[in-house]
XYZ file of C-alpha atoms in Angstrom:
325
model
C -0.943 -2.554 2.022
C 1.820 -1.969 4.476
C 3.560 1.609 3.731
C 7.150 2.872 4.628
C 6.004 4.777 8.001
C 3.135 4.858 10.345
C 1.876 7.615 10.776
C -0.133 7.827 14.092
C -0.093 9.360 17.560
C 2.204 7.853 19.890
C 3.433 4.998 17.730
C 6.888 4.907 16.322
C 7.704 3.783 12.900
C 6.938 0.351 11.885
C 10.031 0.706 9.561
C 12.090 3.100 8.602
C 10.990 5.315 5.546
C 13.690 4.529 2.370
C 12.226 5.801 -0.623
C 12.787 3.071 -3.363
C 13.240 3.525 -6.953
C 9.786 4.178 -8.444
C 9.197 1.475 -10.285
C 10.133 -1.054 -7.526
C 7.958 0.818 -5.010
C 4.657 0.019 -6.941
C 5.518 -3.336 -6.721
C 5.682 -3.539 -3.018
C 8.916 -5.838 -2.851
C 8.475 -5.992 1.096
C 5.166 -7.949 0.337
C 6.824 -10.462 -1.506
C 9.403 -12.670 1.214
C 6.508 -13.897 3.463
C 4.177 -14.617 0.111
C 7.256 -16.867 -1.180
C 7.313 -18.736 2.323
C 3.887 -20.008 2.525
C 4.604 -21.269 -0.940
C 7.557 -23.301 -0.016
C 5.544 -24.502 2.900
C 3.040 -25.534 0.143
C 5.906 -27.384 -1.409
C 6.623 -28.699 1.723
C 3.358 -30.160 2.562
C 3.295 -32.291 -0.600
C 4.000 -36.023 -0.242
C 5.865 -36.482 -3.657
C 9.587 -36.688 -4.086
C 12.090 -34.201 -4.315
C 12.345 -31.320 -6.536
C 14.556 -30.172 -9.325
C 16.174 -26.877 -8.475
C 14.354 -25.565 -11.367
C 10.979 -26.101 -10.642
C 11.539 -24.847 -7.277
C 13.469 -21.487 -8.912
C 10.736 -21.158 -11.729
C 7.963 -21.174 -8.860
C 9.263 -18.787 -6.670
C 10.189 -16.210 -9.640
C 6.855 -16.553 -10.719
C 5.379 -15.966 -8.200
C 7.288 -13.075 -7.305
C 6.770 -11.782 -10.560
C 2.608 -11.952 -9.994
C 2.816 -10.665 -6.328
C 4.658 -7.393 -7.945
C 1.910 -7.158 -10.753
C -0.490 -7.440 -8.189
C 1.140 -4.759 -6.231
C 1.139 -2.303 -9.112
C -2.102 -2.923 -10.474
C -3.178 -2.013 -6.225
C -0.999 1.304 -6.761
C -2.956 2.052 -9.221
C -6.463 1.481 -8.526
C -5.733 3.413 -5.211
C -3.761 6.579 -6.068
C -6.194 9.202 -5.713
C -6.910 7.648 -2.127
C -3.028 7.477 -1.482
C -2.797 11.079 -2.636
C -5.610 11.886 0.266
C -3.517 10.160 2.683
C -0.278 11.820 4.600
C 1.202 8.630 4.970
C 0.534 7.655 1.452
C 0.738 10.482 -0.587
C 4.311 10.471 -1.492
C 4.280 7.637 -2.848
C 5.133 6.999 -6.760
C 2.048 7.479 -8.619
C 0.258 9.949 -6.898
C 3.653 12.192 -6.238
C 3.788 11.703 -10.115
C 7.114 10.010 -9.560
C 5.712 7.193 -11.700
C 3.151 8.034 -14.912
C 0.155 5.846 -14.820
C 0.815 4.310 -18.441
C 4.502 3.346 -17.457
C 2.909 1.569 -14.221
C -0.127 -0.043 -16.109
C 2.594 -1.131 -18.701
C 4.779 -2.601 -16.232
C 1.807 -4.290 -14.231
C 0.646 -6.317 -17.729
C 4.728 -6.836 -18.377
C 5.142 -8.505 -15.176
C 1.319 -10.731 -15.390
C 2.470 -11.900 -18.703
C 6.012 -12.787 -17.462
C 4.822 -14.094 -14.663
C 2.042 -16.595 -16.591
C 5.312 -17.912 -19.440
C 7.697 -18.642 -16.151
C 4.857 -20.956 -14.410
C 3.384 -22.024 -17.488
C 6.841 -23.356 -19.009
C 8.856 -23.561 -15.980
C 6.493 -25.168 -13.582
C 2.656 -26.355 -14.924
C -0.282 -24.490 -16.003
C -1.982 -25.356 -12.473
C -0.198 -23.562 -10.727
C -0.386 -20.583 -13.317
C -3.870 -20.583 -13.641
C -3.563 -20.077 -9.003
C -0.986 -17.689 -9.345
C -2.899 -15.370 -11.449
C -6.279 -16.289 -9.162
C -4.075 -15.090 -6.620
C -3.430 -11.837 -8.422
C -7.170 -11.200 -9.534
C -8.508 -12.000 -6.146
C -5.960 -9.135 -4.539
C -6.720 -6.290 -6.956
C -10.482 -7.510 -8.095
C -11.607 -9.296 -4.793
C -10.354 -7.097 -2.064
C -9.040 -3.725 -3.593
C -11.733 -2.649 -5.565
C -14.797 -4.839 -4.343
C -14.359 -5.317 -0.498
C -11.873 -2.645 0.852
C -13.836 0.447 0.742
C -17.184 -1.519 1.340
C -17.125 -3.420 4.600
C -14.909 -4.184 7.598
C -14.479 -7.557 6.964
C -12.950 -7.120 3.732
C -9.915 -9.007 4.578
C -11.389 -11.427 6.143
C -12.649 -12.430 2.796
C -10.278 -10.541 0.855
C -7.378 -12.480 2.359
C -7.714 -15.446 -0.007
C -5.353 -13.942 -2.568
C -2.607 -14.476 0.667
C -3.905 -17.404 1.053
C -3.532 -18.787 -2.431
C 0.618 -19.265 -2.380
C 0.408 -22.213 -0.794
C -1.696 -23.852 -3.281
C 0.609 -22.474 -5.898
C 3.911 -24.232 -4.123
C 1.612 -27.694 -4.002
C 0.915 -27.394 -7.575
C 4.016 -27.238 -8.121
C 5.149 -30.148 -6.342
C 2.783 -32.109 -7.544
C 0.755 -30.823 -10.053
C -2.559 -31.543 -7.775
C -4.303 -29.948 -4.536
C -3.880 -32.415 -1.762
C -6.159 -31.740 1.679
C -2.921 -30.913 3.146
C -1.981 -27.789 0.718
C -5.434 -26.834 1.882
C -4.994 -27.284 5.875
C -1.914 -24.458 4.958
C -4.474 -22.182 2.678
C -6.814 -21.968 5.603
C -4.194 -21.418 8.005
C -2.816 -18.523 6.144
C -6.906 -16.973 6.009
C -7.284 -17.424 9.797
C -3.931 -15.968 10.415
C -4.636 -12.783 7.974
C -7.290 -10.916 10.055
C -5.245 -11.074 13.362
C -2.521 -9.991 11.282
C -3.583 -6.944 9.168
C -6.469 -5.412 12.100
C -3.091 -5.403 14.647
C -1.934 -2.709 11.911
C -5.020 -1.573 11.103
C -5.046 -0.483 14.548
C -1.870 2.080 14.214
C -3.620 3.298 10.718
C -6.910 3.959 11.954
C -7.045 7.672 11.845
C -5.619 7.687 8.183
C -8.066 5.394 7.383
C -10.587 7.344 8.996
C -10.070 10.694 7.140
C -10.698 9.174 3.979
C -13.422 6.776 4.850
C -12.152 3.203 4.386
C -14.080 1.076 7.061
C -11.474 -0.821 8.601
C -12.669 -3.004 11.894
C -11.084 -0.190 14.281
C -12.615 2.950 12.285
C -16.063 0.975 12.085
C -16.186 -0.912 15.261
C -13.726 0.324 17.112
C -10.525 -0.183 19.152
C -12.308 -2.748 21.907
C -13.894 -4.867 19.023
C -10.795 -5.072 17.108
C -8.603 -6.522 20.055
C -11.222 -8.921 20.639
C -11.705 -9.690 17.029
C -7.726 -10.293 17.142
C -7.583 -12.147 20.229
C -10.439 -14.526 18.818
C -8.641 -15.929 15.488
C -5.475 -15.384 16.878
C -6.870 -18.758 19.196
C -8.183 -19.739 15.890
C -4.828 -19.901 14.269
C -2.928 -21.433 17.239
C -5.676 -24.677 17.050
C -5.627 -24.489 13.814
C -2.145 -24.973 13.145
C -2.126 -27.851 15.575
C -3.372 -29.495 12.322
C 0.171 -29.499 10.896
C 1.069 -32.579 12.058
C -1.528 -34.848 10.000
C -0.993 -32.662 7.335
C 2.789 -33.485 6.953
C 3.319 -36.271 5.293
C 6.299 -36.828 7.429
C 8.042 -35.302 10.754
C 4.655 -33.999 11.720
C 5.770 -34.323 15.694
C 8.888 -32.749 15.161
C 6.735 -30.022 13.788
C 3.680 -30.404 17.163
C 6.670 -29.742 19.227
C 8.888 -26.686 17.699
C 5.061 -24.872 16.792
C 3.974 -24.337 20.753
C 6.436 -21.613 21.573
C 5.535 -19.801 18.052
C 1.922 -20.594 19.504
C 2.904 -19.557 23.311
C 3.910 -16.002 21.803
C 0.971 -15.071 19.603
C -1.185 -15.712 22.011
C 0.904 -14.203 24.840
C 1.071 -10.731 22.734
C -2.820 -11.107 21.253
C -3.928 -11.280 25.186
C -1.684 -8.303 26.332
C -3.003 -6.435 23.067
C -6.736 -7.085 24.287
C -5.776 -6.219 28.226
C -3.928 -2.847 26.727
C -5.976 -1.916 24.334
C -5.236 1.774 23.446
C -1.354 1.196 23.823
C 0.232 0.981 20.013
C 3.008 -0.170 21.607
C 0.625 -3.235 21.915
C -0.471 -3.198 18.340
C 3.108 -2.593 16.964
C 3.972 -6.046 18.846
C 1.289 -8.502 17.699
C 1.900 -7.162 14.063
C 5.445 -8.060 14.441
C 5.129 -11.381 15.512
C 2.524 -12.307 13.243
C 4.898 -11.462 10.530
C 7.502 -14.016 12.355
C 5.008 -16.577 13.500
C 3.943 -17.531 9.590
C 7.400 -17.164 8.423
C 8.333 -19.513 11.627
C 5.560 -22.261 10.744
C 6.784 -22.191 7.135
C 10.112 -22.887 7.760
C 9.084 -25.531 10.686
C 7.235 -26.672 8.223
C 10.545 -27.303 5.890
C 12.876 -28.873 8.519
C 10.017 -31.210 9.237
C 10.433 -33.035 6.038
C 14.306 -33.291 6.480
C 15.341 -37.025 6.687
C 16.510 -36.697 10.188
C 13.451 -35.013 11.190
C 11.903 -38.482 11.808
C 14.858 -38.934 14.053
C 15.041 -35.756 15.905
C 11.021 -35.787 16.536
C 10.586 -39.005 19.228
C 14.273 -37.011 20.883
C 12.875 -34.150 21.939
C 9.333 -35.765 23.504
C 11.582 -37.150 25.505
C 13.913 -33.748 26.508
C 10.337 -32.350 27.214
C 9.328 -35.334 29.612
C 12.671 -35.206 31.421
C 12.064 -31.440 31.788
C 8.895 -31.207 32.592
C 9.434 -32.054 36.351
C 11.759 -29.309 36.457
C 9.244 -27.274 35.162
C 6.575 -27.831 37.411
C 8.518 -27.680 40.528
């Protein structure tokens, strides 16, 4: 869902354009880092002991393995629409840099190699959400919800959602409410997320009639729409500290300048609405802000994270009069 270049008025790259082997680029590697996070934070947010290195290694390779099915099986359900597109049409399948039988054979490869790893490596729980995760991405939202309705990722952002439950599974082989507080977080954090970028695509969407929130409702409703969950996510993350099983105020603390930002950059995005400059920012830091809460999430179950916690309350109350005068 996120391509090699923008390709809008005003706006410069989000990336720079590298043209990938093929193969690799129908898997949409750059998809998979922030999907493996919120499954460690998953992993992180379970109260059982520690891990053996190969549970945690068979979970993340499985995973990766079913985010890159999932990517090719998107390739190929949208080709002709990213042949349609200029900033899409170059890509493997539809430049014919790819046949569709070598991609449809690699997509069931990687499923299948994917479902032995977690099956044998981890449980069949968190198999069976894996590949729920997979179907939900290329059933749910590619084929279903994307070209019918502008809210199709708020819906259609379960299958991001669904990592975390995967990395608790893992763990412990059951859901616990807290593996849930992080699937919930990662659905209210999507929409902010993917309309900030929907924002610099909104023309290419337009010409070939998907109905994203900007080409539907337009700019003014999308910045709103942004601004509103981003304040969703920020209370909603807040959470984090019952959900921990441990160093949940160590966590409370290091979370309100991740918190401070998004909602810094979702307010100047709603003030500035028609700069992508604007846009280009909140996408950015949404892209941080979950890999930042993940990783919070980690050093919060560190043994010395019960230490550290109670330490800094009391930095911030020494500070605080500083602050304020």
């Amino acid at each position: 869902m996120v391509s090699a270049t923008v390709v809008a008025p005003g706006p410069a790259p989000i990336r720079p354009s590298v043209q990938l082997p093929a193969w690799l680029e129908v898997a949409k590697p750059r998809l998979i880092p922030l999907l493996l996070a919120t499954t460690l934070g998953g992993m992180a947010l379970s109260g059982g002991g520690s891990l053996s290195a190969r549970t945690i290694a068979c979970t993340l390779v499985g995973g990766s393995l079913a985010s890159a099915a999932a990517g090719v099986l998107n390739c190929l359900w949208e080709q002709d629409l990213d042949g349609r597109m200029q900033r899409t049409s170059r890509r493997a399948l539809p430049s014919g840099r790819l046949a569709q039988r070598q991609a449809f054979a690699l997509a069931i490869g990687l499923t299948l190699l994917s479902v032995v790893v977690l099956v044998f490596g981890v449980n069949p729980l968190a198999a069976s959400l894996s590949l729920l995760g997979l179907c939900s991405y290329v059933l749910l939202y590619t084929a279903l919800l994307k070209p019918r309705t502008s809210q199709n990722i708020v819906i259609g952002g379960v299958a991001g959602a669904i990592p975390p439950l995967v990395g608790a599974a893992a763990a412990t082989g059951a859901l616990g409410w807290s593996s849930w507080w992080l699937f919930c977080l990662v659905m209210l954090w999507t929409p902010a997320h993917f309309w900030a970028l929907a924002l610099l695509l909104k023309d290419d969407y337009r010409s070939v009639g998907i109905p994203m929130l900007p080409v539907v409702k337009g700019v003014l409703v999308t910045t709103r729409a942004i601004s509103h969950y981003a304040w969703a996510t920020v209370a909603f993350s807040l959470l984090g500290v019952l959900a921990l099983p441990s160093g949940g105020l160590l966590y409370g603390l290091m979370v309100l300048p991740f918190n401070a930002r998004l909602l810094q950059l979702s307010s100047q995005l709603r003030r500035d609405s028609e700069n992508p400059q604007r846009a280009k920012a909140m996408f950015r830091w949404s892209i941080f802000y979950l890999f930042g809460i993940c990783l919070l999430l980690l050093l919060a179950r560190l043994p010395q994270a019960a230490l550290l916690g109670p330490e800094l309350l009391n930095v911030q109350r020494a500070m605080l009069p500083t602050l304020v005068g």
